[in-house]
mmCIF file of C-alpha atoms in Angstrom:
data_model
loop_
_atom_site.group_PDB
_atom_site.id
_atom_site.type_symbol
_atom_site.label_atom_id
_atom_site.label_comp_id
_atom_site.label_asym_id
_atom_site.label_seq_id
_atom_site.Cartn_x
_atom_site.Cartn_y
_atom_site.Cartn_z
ATOM 1 C CA MET A 1 39.002 61.913 -3.393
ATOM 2 C CA ASN A 2 42.669 61.143 -2.852
ATOM 3 C CA ARG A 3 45.566 62.924 -4.516
ATOM 4 C CA THR A 4 46.025 60.284 -7.253
ATOM 5 C CA ASN A 5 42.335 60.382 -8.188
ATOM 6 C CA LYS A 6 42.384 64.198 -8.328
ATOM 7 C CA LYS A 7 45.437 64.121 -10.579
ATOM 8 C CA GLN A 8 43.786 61.554 -12.861
ATOM 9 C CA ALA A 9 40.567 63.602 -13.001
ATOM 10 C CA ARG A 10 42.532 66.764 -13.857
ATOM 11 C CA SER A 11 44.490 64.862 -16.507
ATOM 12 C CA GLN A 12 41.231 63.554 -18.029
ATOM 13 C CA ARG A 13 39.748 67.087 -18.112
ATOM 14 C CA THR A 14 42.891 68.377 -19.837
ATOM 15 C CA TYR A 15 42.748 65.485 -22.309
ATOM 16 C CA GLN A 16 39.121 66.306 -23.169
ATOM 17 C CA LEU A 17 39.970 70.011 -23.463
ATOM 18 C CA ALA A 18 42.848 69.108 -25.789
ATOM 19 C CA LEU A 19 40.492 67.036 -27.970
ATOM 20 C CA GLU A 20 37.994 69.904 -28.078
ATOM 21 C CA SER A 21 40.713 72.403 -28.972
ATOM 22 C CA ALA A 22 42.104 70.097 -31.634
ATOM 23 C CA ALA A 23 38.622 69.554 -33.026
ATOM 24 C CA VAL A 24 38.103 73.281 -33.520
ATOM 25 C CA GLU A 25 41.464 73.458 -35.298
ATOM 26 C CA PHE A 26 40.817 70.431 -37.525
ATOM 27 C CA ALA A 27 37.253 71.510 -38.343
ATOM 28 C CA ARG A 28 38.484 74.914 -39.416
ATOM 29 C CA TYR A 29 41.752 74.043 -41.191
ATOM 30 C CA GLY A 30 41.682 70.337 -42.010
ATOM 31 C CA PHE A 31 44.525 67.977 -41.168
ATOM 32 C CA ALA A 32 47.236 69.429 -43.387
ATOM 33 C CA ASP A 33 46.836 73.027 -42.219
ATOM 34 C CA ALA A 34 46.021 72.353 -38.560
ATOM 35 C CA SER A 35 48.607 73.721 -36.141
ATOM 36 C CA LEU A 36 49.576 72.116 -32.848
ATOM 37 C CA LEU A 37 50.746 75.535 -31.661
ATOM 38 C CA ARG A 38 47.289 77.048 -32.265
ATOM 39 C CA MET A 39 45.709 74.079 -30.475
ATOM 40 C CA ALA A 40 47.965 74.609 -27.463
ATOM 41 C CA ASP A 41 47.433 78.382 -27.511
ATOM 42 C CA ARG A 42 43.672 77.881 -27.501
ATOM 43 C CA MET A 43 44.084 75.873 -24.288
ATOM 44 C CA ASN A 44 46.650 78.259 -22.772
ATOM 45 C CA LEU A 45 49.180 75.430 -22.741
ATOM 46 C CA THR A 46 52.589 74.968 -24.241
ATOM 47 C CA LYS A 47 53.027 72.679 -27.201
ATOM 48 C CA GLY A 48 55.032 70.426 -24.858
ATOM 49 C CA ALA A 49 52.067 70.139 -22.492
ATOM 50 C CA LEU A 50 49.896 69.117 -25.424
ATOM 51 C CA TYR A 51 52.462 66.445 -26.272
ATOM 52 C CA GLY A 52 51.995 65.186 -22.707
ATOM 53 C CA HIS A 53 48.609 63.870 -23.839
ATOM 54 C CA PHE A 54 49.251 63.105 -27.513
ATOM 55 C CA ARG A 55 52.455 62.075 -29.246
ATOM 56 C CA SER A 56 51.540 63.654 -32.576
ATOM 57 C CA LYS A 57 48.953 65.432 -34.660
ATOM 58 C CA GLU A 58 48.152 62.048 -36.220
ATOM 59 C CA GLU A 59 47.348 60.582 -32.808
ATOM 60 C CA ILE A 60 44.955 63.433 -32.026
ATOM 61 C CA ALA A 61 43.270 62.973 -35.398
ATOM 62 C CA SER A 62 42.973 59.215 -34.841
ATOM 63 C CA SER A 63 41.350 59.798 -31.438
ATOM 64 C CA LEU A 64 38.747 62.074 -33.005
ATOM 65 C CA VAL A 65 38.001 59.667 -35.866
ATOM 66 C CA ALA A 66 37.593 56.819 -33.355
ATOM 67 C CA LEU A 67 35.068 58.986 -31.514
ATOM 68 C CA LEU A 68 33.136 59.457 -34.773
ATOM 69 C CA ASP A 69 33.050 55.713 -35.402
ATOM 70 C CA GLY A 70 31.788 55.127 -31.849
ATOM 71 C CA VAL A 71 29.009 57.701 -32.237
ATOM 72 C CA LEU A 72 27.811 56.037 -35.438
ATOM 73 C CA GLU A 73 27.683 52.641 -33.735
ATOM 74 C CA LYS A 74 25.626 54.070 -30.844
ATOM 75 C CA LEU A 75 23.197 55.843 -33.184
ATOM 76 C CA ALA A 76 22.794 52.786 -35.398
ATOM 77 C CA ALA A 77 22.134 50.589 -32.362
ATOM 78 C CA ARG A 78 19.109 52.768 -31.529
ATOM 79 C CA SER A 79 17.435 51.984 -34.860
ATOM 80 C CA ALA A 80 14.353 49.808 -34.837
ATOM 81 C CA PRO A 81 15.063 46.207 -35.840
ATOM 82 C CA ALA A 82 12.311 46.326 -38.467
ATOM 83 C CA GLY A 83 14.303 48.979 -40.329
ATOM 84 C CA GLY A 84 12.962 50.667 -43.433
ATOM 85 C CA VAL A 85 13.255 54.086 -45.040
ATOM 86 C CA ARG A 86 11.797 55.781 -41.958
ATOM 87 C CA GLU A 87 14.598 54.377 -39.786
ATOM 88 C CA LEU A 88 17.174 55.329 -42.416
ATOM 89 C CA ARG A 89 15.826 58.867 -42.378
ATOM 90 C CA LEU A 90 15.995 58.938 -38.556
ATOM 91 C CA LEU A 91 19.572 57.625 -38.596
ATOM 92 C CA SER A 92 20.684 60.293 -41.059
ATOM 93 C CA GLY A 93 18.996 62.973 -38.956
ATOM 94 C CA SER A 94 20.704 61.703 -35.807
ATOM 95 C CA VAL A 95 24.097 61.662 -37.519
ATOM 96 C CA ALA A 96 23.529 65.201 -38.854
ATOM 97 C CA ASP A 97 22.509 66.377 -35.360
ATOM 98 C CA ALA A 98 25.696 64.896 -33.892
ATOM 99 C CA ILE A 99 27.857 66.557 -36.549
ATOM 100 C CA GLU A 100 26.182 69.930 -36.061
ATOM 101 C CA SER A 101 26.122 69.861 -32.266
ATOM 102 C CA ASP A 102 29.578 68.451 -31.478
ATOM 103 C CA VAL A 103 32.667 70.055 -33.019
ATOM 104 C CA ARG A 104 34.624 66.876 -32.247
ATOM 105 C CA ILE A 105 32.295 64.869 -34.509
ATOM 106 C CA SER A 106 32.362 67.533 -37.208
ATOM 107 C CA ALA A 107 36.168 67.651 -37.121
ATOM 108 C CA ALA A 108 36.392 63.863 -37.190
ATOM 109 C CA LEU A 109 34.221 63.740 -40.285
ATOM 110 C CA ARG A 110 36.411 66.320 -42.009
ATOM 111 C CA LEU A 111 39.474 64.307 -41.035
ATOM 112 C CA ALA A 112 37.885 61.143 -42.460
ATOM 113 C CA PHE A 113 37.129 62.958 -45.719
ATOM 114 C CA ASP A 114 40.627 64.477 -45.831
ATOM 115 C CA GLY A 115 42.102 61.009 -45.355
ATOM 116 C CA ALA A 116 39.920 59.597 -48.108
ATOM 117 C CA GLN A 117 41.356 62.079 -50.571
ATOM 118 C CA ARG A 118 44.878 60.868 -49.770
ATOM 119 C CA SER A 119 43.985 57.184 -49.914
ATOM 120 C CA GLU A 120 42.312 54.709 -52.198
ATOM 121 C CA ASP A 121 40.280 53.382 -49.271
ATOM 122 C CA THR A 122 36.822 54.605 -48.331
ATOM 123 C CA PRO A 123 36.788 56.058 -44.808
ATOM 124 C CA GLU A 124 35.617 53.527 -42.217
ATOM 125 C CA PHE A 125 32.827 55.896 -41.156
ATOM 126 C CA LEU A 126 31.301 55.939 -44.650
ATOM 127 C CA THR A 127 31.719 52.175 -45.034
ATOM 128 C CA SER A 128 29.981 51.625 -41.685
ATOM 129 C CA LEU A 129 27.259 54.135 -42.476
ATOM 130 C CA ARG A 130 26.491 52.390 -45.771
ATOM 131 C CA ARG A 131 26.476 48.985 -44.029
ATOM 132 C CA HIS A 132 24.027 50.244 -41.393
ATOM 133 C CA ALA A 133 21.850 51.780 -44.097
ATOM 134 C CA LEU A 134 21.722 48.474 -45.981
ATOM 135 C CA GLU A 135 20.877 46.640 -42.755
ATOM 136 C CA LEU A 136 17.994 49.037 -42.084
ATOM 137 C CA LEU A 137 16.663 48.789 -45.622
ATOM 138 C CA THR A 138 16.946 45.008 -45.856
ATOM 139 C CA ALA A 139 15.894 43.938 -42.370
ATOM 140 C CA SER A 140 13.578 41.329 -43.863
ATOM 141 C CA GLU A 141 14.934 40.798 -47.369
ATOM 142 C CA GLU A 142 18.092 40.582 -49.458
ATOM 143 C CA PRO A 143 19.514 43.863 -50.760
ATOM 144 C CA ASP A 144 18.631 44.721 -54.333
ATOM 145 C CA GLU A 145 19.763 47.560 -56.576
ATOM 146 C CA ARG A 146 17.148 49.961 -55.152
ATOM 147 C CA THR A 147 18.291 49.408 -51.570
ATOM 148 C CA ARG A 148 21.940 49.843 -52.563
ATOM 149 C CA VAL A 149 21.092 53.143 -54.261
ATOM 150 C CA LEU A 150 19.144 54.313 -51.174
ATOM 151 C CA ALA A 151 22.101 53.433 -48.946
ATOM 152 C CA ASP A 152 24.386 55.438 -51.225
ATOM 153 C CA LEU A 153 21.859 58.277 -51.211
ATOM 154 C CA LEU A 154 22.145 58.496 -47.425
ATOM 155 C CA ILE A 155 25.875 59.079 -47.771
ATOM 156 C CA VAL A 156 25.417 61.624 -50.558
ATOM 157 C CA VAL A 157 22.850 63.549 -48.491
ATOM 158 C CA LEU A 158 25.114 63.685 -45.421
ATOM 159 C CA VAL A 159 28.318 64.467 -47.305
ATOM 160 C CA GLY A 160 26.594 67.093 -49.441
ATOM 161 C CA ALA A 161 24.964 68.734 -46.434
ATOM 162 C CA TYR A 162 28.279 68.672 -44.584
ATOM 163 C CA TYR A 163 30.243 70.347 -47.360
ATOM 164 C CA THR A 164 27.621 72.966 -48.154
ATOM 165 C CA ALA A 165 26.869 73.978 -44.547
ATOM 166 C CA PRO A 166 28.788 76.959 -43.143
ATOM 167 C CA ALA A 167 32.099 75.786 -41.680
ATOM 168 C CA PRO A 168 33.273 75.100 -39.015
ATOM 169 C CA GLU A 169 30.001 75.022 -37.036
ATOM 170 C CA ARG A 170 27.985 73.329 -39.802
ATOM 171 C CA ALA A 171 25.033 75.439 -38.668
ATOM 172 C CA GLY A 172 21.726 74.334 -40.145
ATOM 173 C CA MET A 173 23.076 71.026 -41.412
ATOM 174 C CA SER A 174 20.530 68.931 -39.546
ATOM 175 C CA ALA A 175 17.580 70.951 -40.859
ATOM 176 C CA ARG A 176 18.960 70.746 -44.392
ATOM 177 C CA VAL A 177 19.281 66.960 -44.166
ATOM 178 C CA GLN A 178 15.639 66.756 -43.077
ATOM 179 C CA ASP A 179 14.609 69.082 -45.929
ATOM 180 C CA MET A 180 16.390 66.818 -48.424
ATOM 181 C CA TRP A 181 14.610 63.778 -47.007
ATOM 182 C CA ASP A 182 11.276 65.626 -47.237
ATOM 183 C CA LEU A 183 11.918 66.110 -50.929
ATOM 184 C CA LEU A 184 13.316 62.635 -51.633
ATOM 185 C CA ALA A 185 11.246 60.409 -49.355
ATOM 186 C CA PRO A 186 8.512 62.320 -47.570
ATOM 187 C CA ALA A 187 7.577 61.032 -44.147
ATOM 188 C CA PRO A 188 4.185 59.337 -44.166
ATOM 189 C CA GLN A 189 1.438 61.656 -43.013
ATOM 190 C CA LEU A 190 -0.603 60.615 -40.018
ATOM 191 C CA PRO A 191 -4.363 60.631 -40.484
ATOM 192 C CA VAL A 192 -6.041 63.715 -39.059
ATOM 193 C CA ASP A 193 -9.106 63.116 -36.875
ATOM 194 C CA GLY A 194 -11.951 65.242 -37.921
#
């Protein structure tokens, strides 16, 4: 590896470390109370070094939210084309797993919710999630009121589980989402041979 490639690799590692550090800060404090100085301290960098990768706190937040949107697209693409409630349940479980296991995703979701409270617009993540839910539920038919309510229910389940799980790790969120689905739309039981 030549000198330029090593420098680029080191810069990319620092960038990822900065995102991770920022995610911990945003997950814990939200956008308004997040501190660039604490982010830099967590990385053992100066605030100026952090600015070498990001021009502002807003740019860091935007990078995290873009990551969240990308994760949703990847998870939704894995859904079976036939769709249905089972696939909707699997999608919500996958999203909950991503939120619980990756602080960057958890922070991005908090940032999206924080932004929604300052704006009249619904966060893109929630709009996309609802669209994917409707696509799964109406793979072979037009949406009706029931499917719209189920799509909204997916969002309520995820948002509710997010806000009631212990912050900032959101520990147990995924299991709680599955428990809610068990109550609302139990998974079909497989026949037992006997």
